[in-house]
Coordinates of C-alpha atoms in Angstrom, one line a residue:
Chain A
M12 CA 0.0 0.0 0.0
L13 CA 1.4 3.3 -1.1
T14 CA 1.1 6.1 1.4
L15 CA 2.6 9.4 2.0
D16 CA 6.0 9.5 3.7
T17 CA 5.3 8.8 7.4
D18 CA 6.9 12.0 8.8
L19 CA 5.2 14.2 6.2
Q20 CA 1.9 12.5 6.8
L21 CA 2.2 13.1 10.5
A22 CA 3.1 16.7 10.0
L23 CA 0.1 17.2 7.7
D24 CA -2.1 15.4 10.2
L25 CA -0.9 17.6 13.0
V26 CA -1.6 20.8 11.0
G27 CA -5.1 19.6 10.3
V28 CA -5.7 18.6 13.9
F29 CA -4.4 21.9 15.2
V30 CA -6.5 24.0 12.8
F31 CA -9.7 22.0 13.2
A32 CA -9.2 22.2 17.0
L33 CA -9.0 26.0 16.6
T34 CA -12.4 26.0 14.9
G35 CA -13.8 23.8 17.6
G36 CA -12.5 26.1 20.3
L37 CA -13.9 29.2 18.6
V38 CA -17.4 27.7 18.4
A39 CA -17.1 26.8 22.1
V40 CA -16.0 30.4 23.0
K41 CA -19.0 31.8 21.1
K42 CA -21.3 29.5 23.0
R43 CA -19.8 30.7 26.3
L44 CA -18.7 27.2 27.3
D45 CA -16.2 26.8 30.2
L46 CA -12.6 25.6 29.8
F47 CA -13.6 22.0 29.7
G48 CA -16.2 22.7 27.0
V49 CA -13.6 24.5 24.9
L50 CA -11.1 21.6 25.2
V51 CA -13.8 19.0 24.4
L52 CA -15.1 20.9 21.4
A53 CA -11.6 21.5 20.2
A54 CA -10.8 17.8 20.5
A55 CA -14.2 16.8 18.9
A56 CA -13.6 19.0 15.9
A57 CA -10.0 17.9 15.5
L58 CA -10.3 14.1 16.2
G59 CA -14.0 13.4 15.5
G60 CA -13.5 12.7 11.8
G61 CA -10.7 10.3 12.4
V62 CA -12.5 8.5 15.2
L63 CA -15.5 8.0 12.9
R64 CA -13.2 6.8 10.2
D65 CA -11.5 4.2 12.5
L66 CA -14.9 3.0 13.9
L67 CA -16.2 2.6 10.3
I68 CA -13.2 0.5 9.3
G69 CA -13.1 -1.4 12.6
D70 CA -9.7 -0.1 13.6
T71 CA -10.1 0.2 17.4
P72 CA -9.2 1.9 19.6
P73 CA -9.2 4.9 17.2
V74 CA -5.8 6.5 16.8
G75 CA -7.3 9.9 17.7
I76 CA -7.8 8.9 21.3
S77 CA -4.8 6.6 21.5
D78 CA -1.9 8.7 20.2
W79 CA -0.9 11.5 22.5
R80 CA 0.6 13.6 19.7
L81 CA -2.9 14.0 18.1
L82 CA -4.8 14.5 21.3
G83 CA -2.1 16.7 22.8
T84 CA -2.1 18.9 19.7
A85 CA -5.9 19.3 19.9
V86 CA -5.7 20.2 23.5
L87 CA -3.0 22.7 22.9
A88 CA -5.0 24.4 20.2
G89 CA -8.0 24.4 22.6
L90 CA -5.9 26.2 25.2
V91 CA -4.6 28.7 22.7
T92 CA -8.2 29.5 21.7
F93 CA -9.3 29.7 25.3
V94 CA -6.6 32.3 26.1
F95 CA -6.2 34.1 22.8
H96 CA -9.5 33.8 21.1
P97 CA -9.8 37.4 20.0
G98 CA -6.5 37.0 18.3
V99 CA -7.5 33.7 16.7
E100 CA -10.6 35.4 15.3
R101 CA -8.5 38.3 14.0
I102 CA -6.4 35.9 11.8
S103 CA -9.5 34.2 10.5
K104 CA -8.3 34.4 7.0
V105 CA -5.2 32.4 7.9
V106 CA -7.3 29.9 9.7
R107 CA -9.4 29.5 6.6
V108 CA -6.4 28.7 4.4
L109 CA -5.1 26.2 7.0
D110 CA -8.6 24.8 7.4
A111 CA -8.6 24.1 3.6
A112 CA -5.2 22.3 4.0
G113 CA -6.7 20.2 6.9
L114 CA -9.7 19.4 4.8
A115 CA -7.4 18.2 2.0
T116 CA -5.1 16.0 4.1
F117 CA -7.9 14.5 6.1
A118 CA -10.0 13.6 3.0
I119 CA -7.1 12.0 1.2
G120 CA -5.5 10.5 4.3
G121 CA -8.9 9.0 5.3
S122 CA -9.5 7.5 1.9
L123 CA -5.9 6.1 1.9
K124 CA -6.4 4.5 5.3
A125 CA -9.7 3.0 4.2
L126 CA -8.2 1.6 1.0
G127 CA -5.5 0.1 3.1
A128 CA -8.1 -1.6 5.3
G129 CA -9.5 -3.2 2.1
V130 CA -12.9 -1.6 1.9
S131 CA -14.8 -1.2 -1.3
P132 CA -14.0 1.8 -3.5
L133 CA -17.3 3.5 -2.6
A134 CA -16.6 3.0 1.1
A135 CA -13.2 4.5 0.6
V136 CA -14.6 7.6 -0.9
V137 CA -17.3 8.0 1.7
I138 CA -14.9 7.4 4.5
G139 CA -12.5 10.0 3.1
C140 CA -15.3 12.6 3.2
I141 CA -16.4 11.6 6.7
T142 CA -12.8 11.9 7.9
A143 CA -12.7 15.4 6.5
V144 CA -16.1 16.8 7.6
G145 CA -17.0 14.5 10.4
G146 CA -15.1 16.4 13.1
G147 CA -16.9 19.6 12.2
M148 CA -20.3 17.8 12.3
V149 CA -19.6 16.4 15.8
R150 CA -18.4 19.8 16.9
D151 CA -21.6 21.5 15.7
V152 CA -24.0 18.8 17.0
L153 CA -22.4 19.1 20.5
A154 CA -22.6 22.9 20.3
G155 CA -26.3 22.6 19.5
Q156 CA -26.2 24.0 16.0
V157 CA -27.0 22.5 12.6
P158 CA -23.7 21.4 11.2
E159 CA -22.2 24.2 9.2
V160 CA -21.2 21.8 6.4
L161 CA -25.0 21.3 5.7
R162 CA -25.8 25.0 5.8
R163 CA -23.3 27.4 4.5
E164 CA -20.5 26.5 2.2
M165 CA -19.1 24.5 -0.6
Y166 CA -17.1 22.5 1.9
A167 CA -17.7 18.8 1.4
L168 CA -17.7 18.8 -2.4
P169 CA -13.9 19.4 -2.7
A170 CA -13.3 16.5 -0.3
L171 CA -15.7 14.3 -2.3
L172 CA -14.0 15.1 -5.6
G173 CA -10.4 14.6 -4.3
S174 CA -11.3 11.3 -2.6
T175 CA -13.0 10.1 -5.8
V176 CA -10.0 10.9 -8.0
L177 CA -7.7 9.1 -5.5
V178 CA -9.8 6.0 -5.4
A179 CA -10.2 6.0 -9.1
A180 CA -6.4 6.2 -9.4
H181 CA -6.1 3.3 -7.0
Q182 CA -8.7 1.2 -9.0
A183 CA -6.8 2.0 -12.2
D184 CA -3.5 0.9 -10.5
R185 CA -2.1 4.4 -11.1
M186 CA -1.5 5.2 -7.4
S187 CA 1.8 7.0 -6.7
V188 CA 3.1 9.5 -4.3
A189 CA 2.6 12.1 -7.0
A190 CA -1.0 11.1 -7.5
I191 CA -1.6 11.4 -3.8
W192 CA -0.2 14.9 -3.7
A193 CA -2.1 15.9 -6.7
C194 CA -5.3 14.8 -5.0
V195 CA -4.4 16.7 -1.8
G196 CA -3.7 19.8 -4.0
L197 CA -7.0 19.3 -5.9
V198 CA -9.0 19.4 -2.7
F199 CA -7.1 22.4 -1.4
V200 CA -7.4 24.4 -4.6
I201 CA -11.1 23.8 -5.2
R202 CA -11.8 24.7 -1.6
M203 CA -9.8 27.9 -1.8
V204 CA -11.5 28.9 -5.0
A205 CA -14.9 28.3 -3.3
V206 CA -13.8 30.5 -0.4
V207 CA -12.4 33.3 -2.6
L208 CA -15.3 33.3 -5.0
D209 CA -17.8 32.8 -2.2
V210 CA -19.4 29.9 -4.1
H211 CA -22.3 28.1 -2.5
A212 CA -24.2 24.9 -3.3
P213 CA -27.6 25.5 -4.8
K214 CA -30.6 25.6 -2.4
P215 CA -34.0 24.0 -3.0
L216 CA -36.6 26.3 -4.5
R217 CA -39.2 27.5 -2.0
T218 CA -42.6 26.0 -2.5
G219 CA -43.9 29.4 -3.6
E220 CA -41.1 29.9 -6.1
L221 CA -41.9 26.7 -7.9
T222 CA -45.6 27.2 -8.5
Chain B
M16 CA -29.5 -19.0 9.3
L17 CA -32.9 -18.6 7.7
T18 CA -33.3 -15.3 5.9
L19 CA -35.6 -13.7 3.4
D20 CA -35.0 -14.6 -0.2
T21 CA -32.0 -12.4 -1.2
D22 CA -33.6 -10.6 -4.1
L23 CA -36.7 -9.9 -2.2
Q24 CA -34.7 -8.7 0.8
L25 CA -32.8 -6.4 -1.4
A26 CA -36.0 -5.1 -3.0
L27 CA -37.5 -4.4 0.4
D28 CA -34.3 -2.8 1.6
L29 CA -34.2 -0.5 -1.4
V30 CA -37.9 0.5 -0.8
G31 CA -37.1 1.3 2.8
V32 CA -33.9 3.2 1.9
F33 CA -35.7 5.2 -0.8
V34 CA -38.6 6.2 1.5
F35 CA -36.5 7.0 4.5
A36 CA -34.3 9.1 2.2
L37 CA -37.3 11.1 1.1
T38 CA -38.1 11.9 4.8
G39 CA -34.5 13.0 5.2
G40 CA -34.7 15.2 2.1
L41 CA -37.9 16.8 3.2
V42 CA -36.5 17.7 6.6
A43 CA -33.5 19.3 4.9
V44 CA -35.7 21.3 2.5
K45 CA -37.8 22.5 5.5
K46 CA -34.5 23.6 7.1
R47 CA -33.5 25.5 3.9
L48 CA -30.3 23.4 3.6
D49 CA -28.4 23.5 0.3
L50 CA -28.1 20.6 -2.2
F51 CA -25.3 18.9 -0.2
G52 CA -27.3 19.2 3.0
V53 CA -30.4 17.6 1.3
L54 CA -28.3 14.7 0.0
V55 CA -26.6 14.2 3.4
L56 CA -29.8 14.2 5.4
A57 CA -31.4 11.9 2.8
A58 CA -28.4 9.5 3.2
A59 CA -28.3 9.8 7.0
A60 CA -32.0 9.0 7.3
A61 CA -31.9 6.1 4.9
L62 CA -28.6 4.5 6.0
G63 CA -28.0 5.7 9.5
G64 CA -30.0 2.9 11.1
G65 CA -28.1 0.2 9.2
V66 CA -24.8 1.9 9.9
L67 CA -25.5 1.9 13.6
R68 CA -26.6 -1.8 13.4
D69 CA -23.4 -2.8 11.7
L70 CA -21.2 -0.8 14.1
L71 CA -23.1 -2.5 17.1
I72 CA -22.5 -6.0 15.7
G73 CA -18.9 -5.2 14.6
D74 CA -19.6 -5.7 10.9
T75 CA -17.3 -3.1 9.3
P76 CA -17.3 -1.3 7.0
P77 CA -21.1 -0.9 7.3
V78 CA -22.9 -2.1 4.2
G79 CA -24.7 1.3 4.0
I80 CA -21.5 3.1 3.0
S81 CA -20.1 0.1 1.1
D82 CA -22.8 -1.0 -1.3
W83 CA -23.5 1.5 -4.1
R84 CA -27.0 0.2 -4.6
L85 CA -28.0 1.4 -1.1
L86 CA -26.1 4.7 -1.2
G87 CA -27.1 5.3 -4.8
T88 CA -30.8 4.8 -4.0
A89 CA -30.5 7.2 -1.1
V90 CA -28.8 9.9 -3.2
L91 CA -31.4 9.4 -5.9
A92 CA -34.2 10.0 -3.4
G93 CA -32.4 13.0 -2.1
L94 CA -32.2 14.5 -5.7
V95 CA -35.9 13.7 -6.2
T96 CA -36.8 15.6 -3.0
F97 CA -34.5 18.5 -3.9
V98 CA -36.2 18.9 -7.3
F99 CA -39.7 17.8 -6.7
H100 CA -40.2 18.5 -3.0
P101 CA -43.6 20.2 -3.3
G102 CA -44.8 17.1 -5.1
V103 CA -43.3 14.8 -2.5
E104 CA -45.1 16.7 0.2
R105 CA -48.4 16.4 -1.7
I106 CA -48.2 12.6 -1.7
S107 CA -47.4 12.5 2.0
K108 CA -50.0 9.8 2.6
V109 CA -48.3 7.5 0.2
V110 CA -45.0 8.3 1.9
R111 CA -46.5 7.4 5.2
V112 CA -47.6 3.9 4.0
L113 CA -44.2 3.3 2.4
D114 CA -42.5 4.6 5.5
A115 CA -44.4 2.0 7.6
A116 CA -43.2 -0.7 5.1
G117 CA -39.6 0.6 5.6
L118 CA -40.0 0.5 9.3
A119 CA -41.2 -3.1 9.2
T120 CA -38.4 -4.4 6.9
F121 CA -35.7 -2.5 8.6
A122 CA -36.7 -3.7 12.1
I123 CA -37.1 -7.4 11.1
G124 CA -34.1 -7.3 8.8
G125 CA -32.0 -5.7 11.5
S126 CA -32.9 -8.3 14.1
L127 CA -32.3 -11.1 11.6
K128 CA -28.8 -9.8 10.8
A129 CA -28.1 -9.4 14.5
L130 CA -29.2 -13.0 15.2
G131 CA -27.0 -14.1 12.4
A132 CA -24.1 -12.4 14.1
G133 CA -24.7 -14.4 17.2
V134 CA -25.7 -11.7 19.6
S135 CA -27.9 -12.3 22.6
P136 CA -31.7 -12.3 22.1
L137 CA -32.0 -9.0 23.9
A138 CA -29.4 -7.4 21.7
A139 CA -31.1 -8.7 18.6
V140 CA -34.4 -7.0 19.6
V141 CA -32.6 -3.7 20.5
I142 CA -30.6 -3.7 17.3
G143 CA -33.7 -4.4 15.2
C144 CA -35.3 -1.3 16.8
I145 CA -32.2 0.8 16.3
T146 CA -32.0 -0.3 12.7
A147 CA -35.6 0.9 12.2
V148 CA -35.6 4.2 14.0
G149 CA -31.8 5.1 14.1
G150 CA -31.8 6.7 10.7
G151 CA -34.6 9.1 11.6
M152 CA -32.8 9.9 14.9
V153 CA -29.5 10.7 13.1
R154 CA -31.5 12.8 10.6
D155 CA -33.2 14.8 13.3
V156 CA -30.1 15.4 15.4
L157 CA -28.2 16.7 12.3
A158 CA -31.2 18.9 11.5
G159 CA -31.1 20.4 15.0
Q160 CA -34.4 19.0 16.2
V161 CA -35.4 16.6 18.9
P162 CA -35.9 13.2 17.2
E163 CA -39.4 12.9 16.1
V164 CA -39.6 9.3 17.3
L165 CA -39.2 10.7 20.9
R166 CA -41.9 13.3 20.5
R167 CA -44.8 12.6 18.4
E168 CA -45.9 9.2 17.3
M169 CA -46.4 5.6 18.1
Y170 CA -43.4 4.8 15.9
A171 CA -40.9 2.7 17.7
L172 CA -43.4 0.4 19.5
P173 CA -44.4 -1.6 16.4
A174 CA -40.7 -2.2 15.6
L175 CA -40.1 -3.3 19.2
L176 CA -43.1 -5.7 19.1
G177 CA -42.2 -7.2 15.7
S178 CA -38.5 -7.7 16.6
T179 CA -39.5 -9.3 19.9
V180 CA -41.8 -11.8 18.2
L181 CA -39.2 -12.6 15.7
V182 CA -36.5 -13.2 18.3
A183 CA -38.9 -15.3 20.4
A184 CA -39.6 -17.4 17.3
H185 CA -35.9 -17.8 16.8
Q186 CA -35.4 -18.8 20.5
A187 CA -38.2 -21.3 20.2
D188 CA -36.7 -22.8 17.1
R189 CA -39.8 -21.8 15.1
M190 CA -38.1 -19.6 12.6
S191 CA -39.4 -19.9 9.1
V192 CA -39.8 -17.7 6.0
A193 CA -43.5 -17.5 7.0
A194 CA -42.6 -16.4 10.5
I195 CA -40.4 -13.7 9.2
W196 CA -43.1 -12.4 6.9
A197 CA -45.6 -12.5 9.7
C198 CA -43.3 -10.3 11.8
V199 CA -42.9 -7.9 8.9
G200 CA -46.6 -7.8 8.5
L201 CA -47.1 -7.3 12.2
V202 CA -45.0 -4.2 12.4
F203 CA -46.6 -2.8 9.3
V204 CA -50.1 -3.3 10.4
I205 CA -49.6 -2.0 13.9
R206 CA -47.9 1.1 12.6
M207 CA -50.6 1.7 10.0
V208 CA -53.3 1.3 12.7
A209 CA -51.4 3.9 14.8
V210 CA -51.3 6.3 11.9
V211 CA -54.9 5.9 10.9
L212 CA -56.2 6.1 14.5
D213 CA -53.7 8.8 15.4
V214 CA -52.7 6.8 18.5
H215 CA -49.9 8.3 20.6
A216 CA -47.9 7.0 23.5
P217 CA -48.9 8.5 26.9
K218 CA -47.2 11.6 28.2
P219 CA -46.0 12.1 31.8
L220 CA -48.4 14.1 33.9
R221 CA -47.4 17.7 34.5
T222 CA -46.3 18.3 38.1
G223 CA -49.4 20.4 38.6
E224 CA -51.7 17.7 37.3
L225 CA -50.4 15.2 39.8
T226 CA -50.9 17.2 43.0
Chain C
M62 CA -6.0 -8.3 35.0
L63 CA -7.1 -7.1 38.4
T64 CA -10.7 -6.0 38.6
L65 CA -13.2 -5.3 41.2
D66 CA -15.0 -8.3 42.7
T67 CA -17.6 -9.2 40.0
D68 CA -20.7 -9.0 42.2
L69 CA -19.6 -5.7 43.7
Q70 CA -18.7 -4.4 40.2
L71 CA -22.2 -5.4 39.0
A72 CA -23.9 -3.8 42.0
L73 CA -22.0 -0.5 41.4
D74 CA -22.8 -0.6 37.7
L75 CA -26.4 -1.1 38.4
V76 CA -26.5 1.8 40.9
G77 CA -24.8 4.0 38.2
V78 CA -27.2 2.8 35.5
F79 CA -30.2 3.4 37.7
V80 CA -29.2 6.9 38.7
F81 CA -28.0 8.0 35.2
A82 CA -31.3 6.7 33.9
L83 CA -33.2 8.8 36.4
T84 CA -31.4 11.9 35.0
G85 CA -32.3 10.9 31.5
G86 CA -35.9 10.4 32.4
L87 CA -36.1 13.8 34.1
V88 CA -34.7 15.6 31.1
A89 CA -37.3 13.8 29.0
V90 CA -40.1 14.8 31.3
K91 CA -39.0 18.4 31.2
K92 CA -39.0 18.2 27.4
R93 CA -42.6 16.8 27.5
L94 CA -41.6 13.6 25.7
D95 CA -44.0 10.7 25.6
L96 CA -43.4 7.4 27.5
F97 CA -41.2 6.0 24.8
G98 CA -39.1 9.2 24.8
V99 CA -38.7 8.9 28.6
L100 CA -37.5 5.3 28.3
V101 CA -35.2 6.0 25.4
L102 CA -33.6 9.0 27.1
A103 CA -33.3 7.0 30.4
A104 CA -31.6 4.2 28.5
A105 CA -29.4 6.6 26.5
A106 CA -28.2 8.4 29.6
A107 CA -27.6 5.1 31.5
L108 CA -26.0 3.0 28.8
G109 CA -24.7 5.5 26.2
G110 CA -21.3 5.9 27.9
G111 CA -20.8 2.1 28.1
V112 CA -21.9 1.6 24.5
L113 CA -19.4 4.2 23.4
R114 CA -16.7 2.6 25.5
D115 CA -17.4 -0.8 23.9
L116 CA -17.5 0.6 20.4
L117 CA -14.2 2.4 21.0
I118 CA -12.5 -0.8 22.2
G119 CA -14.2 -3.0 19.6
D120 CA -16.1 -5.1 22.0
T121 CA -19.3 -5.7 20.1
P122 CA -22.2 -6.0 20.7
P123 CA -21.9 -3.6 23.6
V124 CA -22.8 -5.1 26.9
G125 CA -25.3 -2.2 27.5
I126 CA -27.7 -3.5 24.8
S127 CA -26.8 -7.2 25.4
D128 CA -27.2 -7.7 29.1
W129 CA -30.8 -7.6 30.3
R130 CA -29.8 -6.6 33.8
L131 CA -28.4 -3.3 32.6
L132 CA -31.1 -2.5 30.1
G133 CA -33.8 -3.7 32.5
T134 CA -32.5 -1.4 35.3
A135 CA -32.4 1.5 32.9
V136 CA -36.0 0.9 31.8
L137 CA -37.2 0.4 35.4
A138 CA -35.6 3.8 36.3
G139 CA -37.3 5.3 33.3
L140 CA -40.7 4.0 34.4
V141 CA -40.1 5.3 37.9
T142 CA -39.3 8.7 36.5
F143 CA -42.3 8.6 34.2
V144 CA -44.7 7.8 37.1
F145 CA -43.1 9.6 40.1
H146 CA -41.2 12.4 38.5
P147 CA -42.2 15.1 41.0
G148 CA -41.0 12.8 43.7
V149 CA -37.7 12.2 41.9
E150 CA -37.2 15.9 41.5
R151 CA -37.9 16.4 45.2
I152 CA -35.0 14.1 46.2
S153 CA -32.6 15.8 43.8
K154 CA -29.9 16.0 46.5
V155 CA -30.0 12.3 46.9
V156 CA -29.8 11.9 43.1
R157 CA -26.8 14.2 43.0
V158 CA -24.9 12.0 45.5
L159 CA -25.8 8.8 43.7
D160 CA -24.9 10.5 40.4
A161 CA -21.4 11.2 41.8
A162 CA -21.1 7.6 42.8
G163 CA -22.2 6.6 39.2
L164 CA -19.7 9.0 37.7
A165 CA -16.9 7.4 39.9
T166 CA -17.7 3.8 39.1
F167 CA -18.3 4.4 35.4
A168 CA -15.0 6.3 35.0
I169 CA -12.9 3.8 36.9
G170 CA -14.7 0.8 35.5
G171 CA -14.4 2.1 32.0
S172 CA -10.7 2.6 32.3
L173 CA -10.3 -0.8 33.8
K174 CA -12.1 -2.4 30.9
A175 CA -10.1 -0.4 28.4
L176 CA -6.8 -1.5 30.0
G177 CA -8.0 -5.1 29.9
A178 CA -8.6 -4.7 26.2
G179 CA -4.9 -3.7 25.8
V180 CA -5.3 -0.1 24.7
S181 CA -2.6 2.6 25.2
P182 CA -2.6 4.4 28.6
L183 CA -3.9 7.6 27.0
A184 CA -6.8 5.7 25.4
A185 CA -7.6 4.1 28.8
V186 CA -7.9 7.5 30.4
V187 CA -10.0 9.0 27.6
I188 CA -12.2 5.9 27.4
G189 CA -12.8 6.1 31.2
C190 CA -13.9 9.7 30.9
I191 CA -16.1 8.9 27.9
T192 CA -17.7 6.0 29.8
A193 CA -18.5 8.4 32.7
V194 CA -19.8 11.5 30.7
G195 CA -20.8 10.0 27.4
G196 CA -24.3 8.8 28.5
G197 CA -25.1 12.3 29.6
M198 CA -23.9 13.8 26.4
V199 CA -26.0 11.4 24.3
R200 CA -29.0 12.2 26.5
D201 CA -28.5 15.9 26.0
V202 CA -27.9 15.8 22.2
L203 CA -31.0 13.7 21.8
A204 CA -33.0 16.1 24.0
G205 CA -31.8 19.0 21.8
Q206 CA -29.7 20.8 24.3
V207 CA -26.0 21.5 24.6
P208 CA -24.5 18.7 26.8
E209 CA -24.6 19.9 30.4
V210 CA -21.1 18.6 30.9
L211 CA -19.9 21.3 28.5
R212 CA -21.8 24.1 30.1
R213 CA -22.3 24.1 33.7
E214 CA -20.3 22.1 36.1
M215 CA -17.1 20.7 37.3
Y216 CA -18.2 17.3 36.2
A217 CA -15.7 15.7 33.8
L218 CA -12.6 16.8 35.7
P219 CA -13.0 14.4 38.6
A220 CA -13.5 11.5 36.2
L221 CA -10.3 12.6 34.3
L222 CA -8.3 12.8 37.5
G223 CA -9.5 9.4 38.8
S224 CA -8.9 7.6 35.5
T225 CA -5.4 9.2 35.2
V226 CA -4.4 8.0 38.7
L227 CA -5.7 4.5 37.9
V228 CA -3.9 4.2 34.7
A229 CA -0.7 5.6 36.3
A230 CA -1.0 2.9 39.0
H231 CA -1.4 0.3 36.2
Q232 CA 1.7 1.6 34.4
A233 CA 3.7 1.6 37.6
D234 CA 2.5 -2.0 38.3
R235 CA 0.9 -0.9 41.5
M236 CA -2.6 -1.9 40.6
S237 CA -4.6 -3.5 43.5
V238 CA -8.1 -3.8 44.6
A239 CA -7.3 -1.1 47.2
A240 CA -5.9 1.2 44.4
I241 CA -9.1 0.7 42.4
W242 CA -11.2 1.6 45.4
A243 CA -9.0 4.6 46.1
C244 CA -9.6 5.9 42.6
V245 CA -13.3 5.4 42.8
G246 CA -13.3 7.3 46.1
L247 CA -11.1 10.0 44.6
V248 CA -13.6 10.7 41.8
F249 CA -16.5 10.7 44.2
V250 CA -15.0 13.0 46.8
I251 CA -13.8 15.6 44.2
R252 CA -17.1 15.6 42.5
M253 CA -19.0 16.0 45.8
V254 CA -16.6 18.8 46.8
A255 CA -17.4 20.6 43.5
V256 CA -21.1 20.1 44.1
V257 CA -21.0 21.4 47.7
L258 CA -18.7 24.3 47.0
D259 CA -20.5 25.0 43.7
V260 CA -17.1 25.1 41.9
H261 CA -17.1 25.8 38.2
A262 CA -14.5 25.6 35.5
P263 CA -13.3 29.0 34.3
K264 CA -14.9 30.6 31.3
P265 CA -13.2 32.4 28.5
L266 CA -13.0 36.1 28.8
R267 CA -15.4 38.0 26.6
T268 CA -13.7 39.9 23.8
G269 CA -14.7 43.1 25.5
E270 CA -13.2 42.1 28.8
L271 CA -9.9 41.4 27.3
T272 CA -9.3 44.7 25.5

């Protein structure tokens, strides 16, 4: 099974975990949760997607609660948000770019791990998407709000496209380190384009509009 | 292990998936979610119960994210709801009848699969119920509302009764294709009676009413 | 693997299940759910933490849906709440003490089971906490409210401390029945002190307060 270089994969994972944890911490601060609430939402946002991935492929205990580097990074980001949250909000553009990078590495890394576990191609695509957006969904459900990914932004589609291309390359026996990187870049670029152009997915017509 | 005829089982599953996905799509439309939100809630409603079932019996990856016929049917129903939702709402009586059929096949099919995995009789009953109502619960939690099954209707009780009778037949070594069908019919009929008579489960007395 | 005496462990588990189920039933009554909703929230609060624990360590089907003594106790407590809820509210101080006992036995019992499954020390601590607070989180998410453990009280910290001490003892090869009991007592005492002194975790400064 081809994968990213281990150290690089870990570095990318940690960036994703850190940034996703910042988003979790910010939601918790907005909801006026206490320190524990901030840390839990930070960890849920950062690790929830990977925990779901590991449960879905039967790899227990999930690495997100088992490896101190991941949990430690999430807790650190939660503490940073707790103490410096006005500063974190001020650099929200930087957070958005890093968040797109996290989305990309989580989606492709999730699909790679699922393929390595021998699941069907469809499951590998779905699990990649769940790895990428699952943490944010857990964060929002715990915070009592409809998951942002369902409401506001062209967020899941880049992950879906990238994971699909990756799995297609795997099925065509064209997997390589370059292909993996291309998929990571694809997710990142599409997501950034959506952010910059403020693209949204279409909404259903209101009943009145249709008649 | 006795089961339903495979083709028939699949046909029933697909009907259940399609109808449950319609209910998920309708909730998403009501919440003004975008296209992705409609598709995710459709898939969550249709496949959530089966995914929970498979996680609880340790059958990973869950068939709901692994078999393209199930996921494809759910996505198709989501698209139908997205485009034609006023029409889908207009045939809500038809949806209710099909929903009762989905409830019946999911409950009995879930208990059968759990028995096949060698779980305890109690677990087989519980897993049947979770298969039947779990998708709707995931749908409602993601949509930010208290699960309908906890609030409004005599919905879970038919599933509970049907699964209990099925597991009792299994324990008594009286399992047969006819018994399975009888249980499916039992759930369907009780549910339809509850719909037609507008029967509800009792509510707790208010504190004031008791004193 | 050292564990508590089986009968005693079961007795403690059942006390925890009963009390947690009361809290679930009370939330359901406040939300005006019907009988089924009361029973489901009672079971979710009582068994949710253990079900999450078993999913995270891959022990399926989870004992919470497989052992009739646990589910039966939860359902009994749900019925008690349904019928006698004003009385249950009146003895809320007793419920709080028993709840602290449940928190203690669930946290330590959860970590013990996780250690027995061979997980990493970190995972054993995290799983102990999830066992202790997970049921309440599931209860609150289903009831449509932000989990109380994130909002209001010094609730998770005692569980975290107790599980950490237990796992440290295990790593240092100093595990004994006395050590287990000491950890249970530690969680209980810290929790009760927090209740009596009305201690809360710190909250983030508002943006205005910081500038």
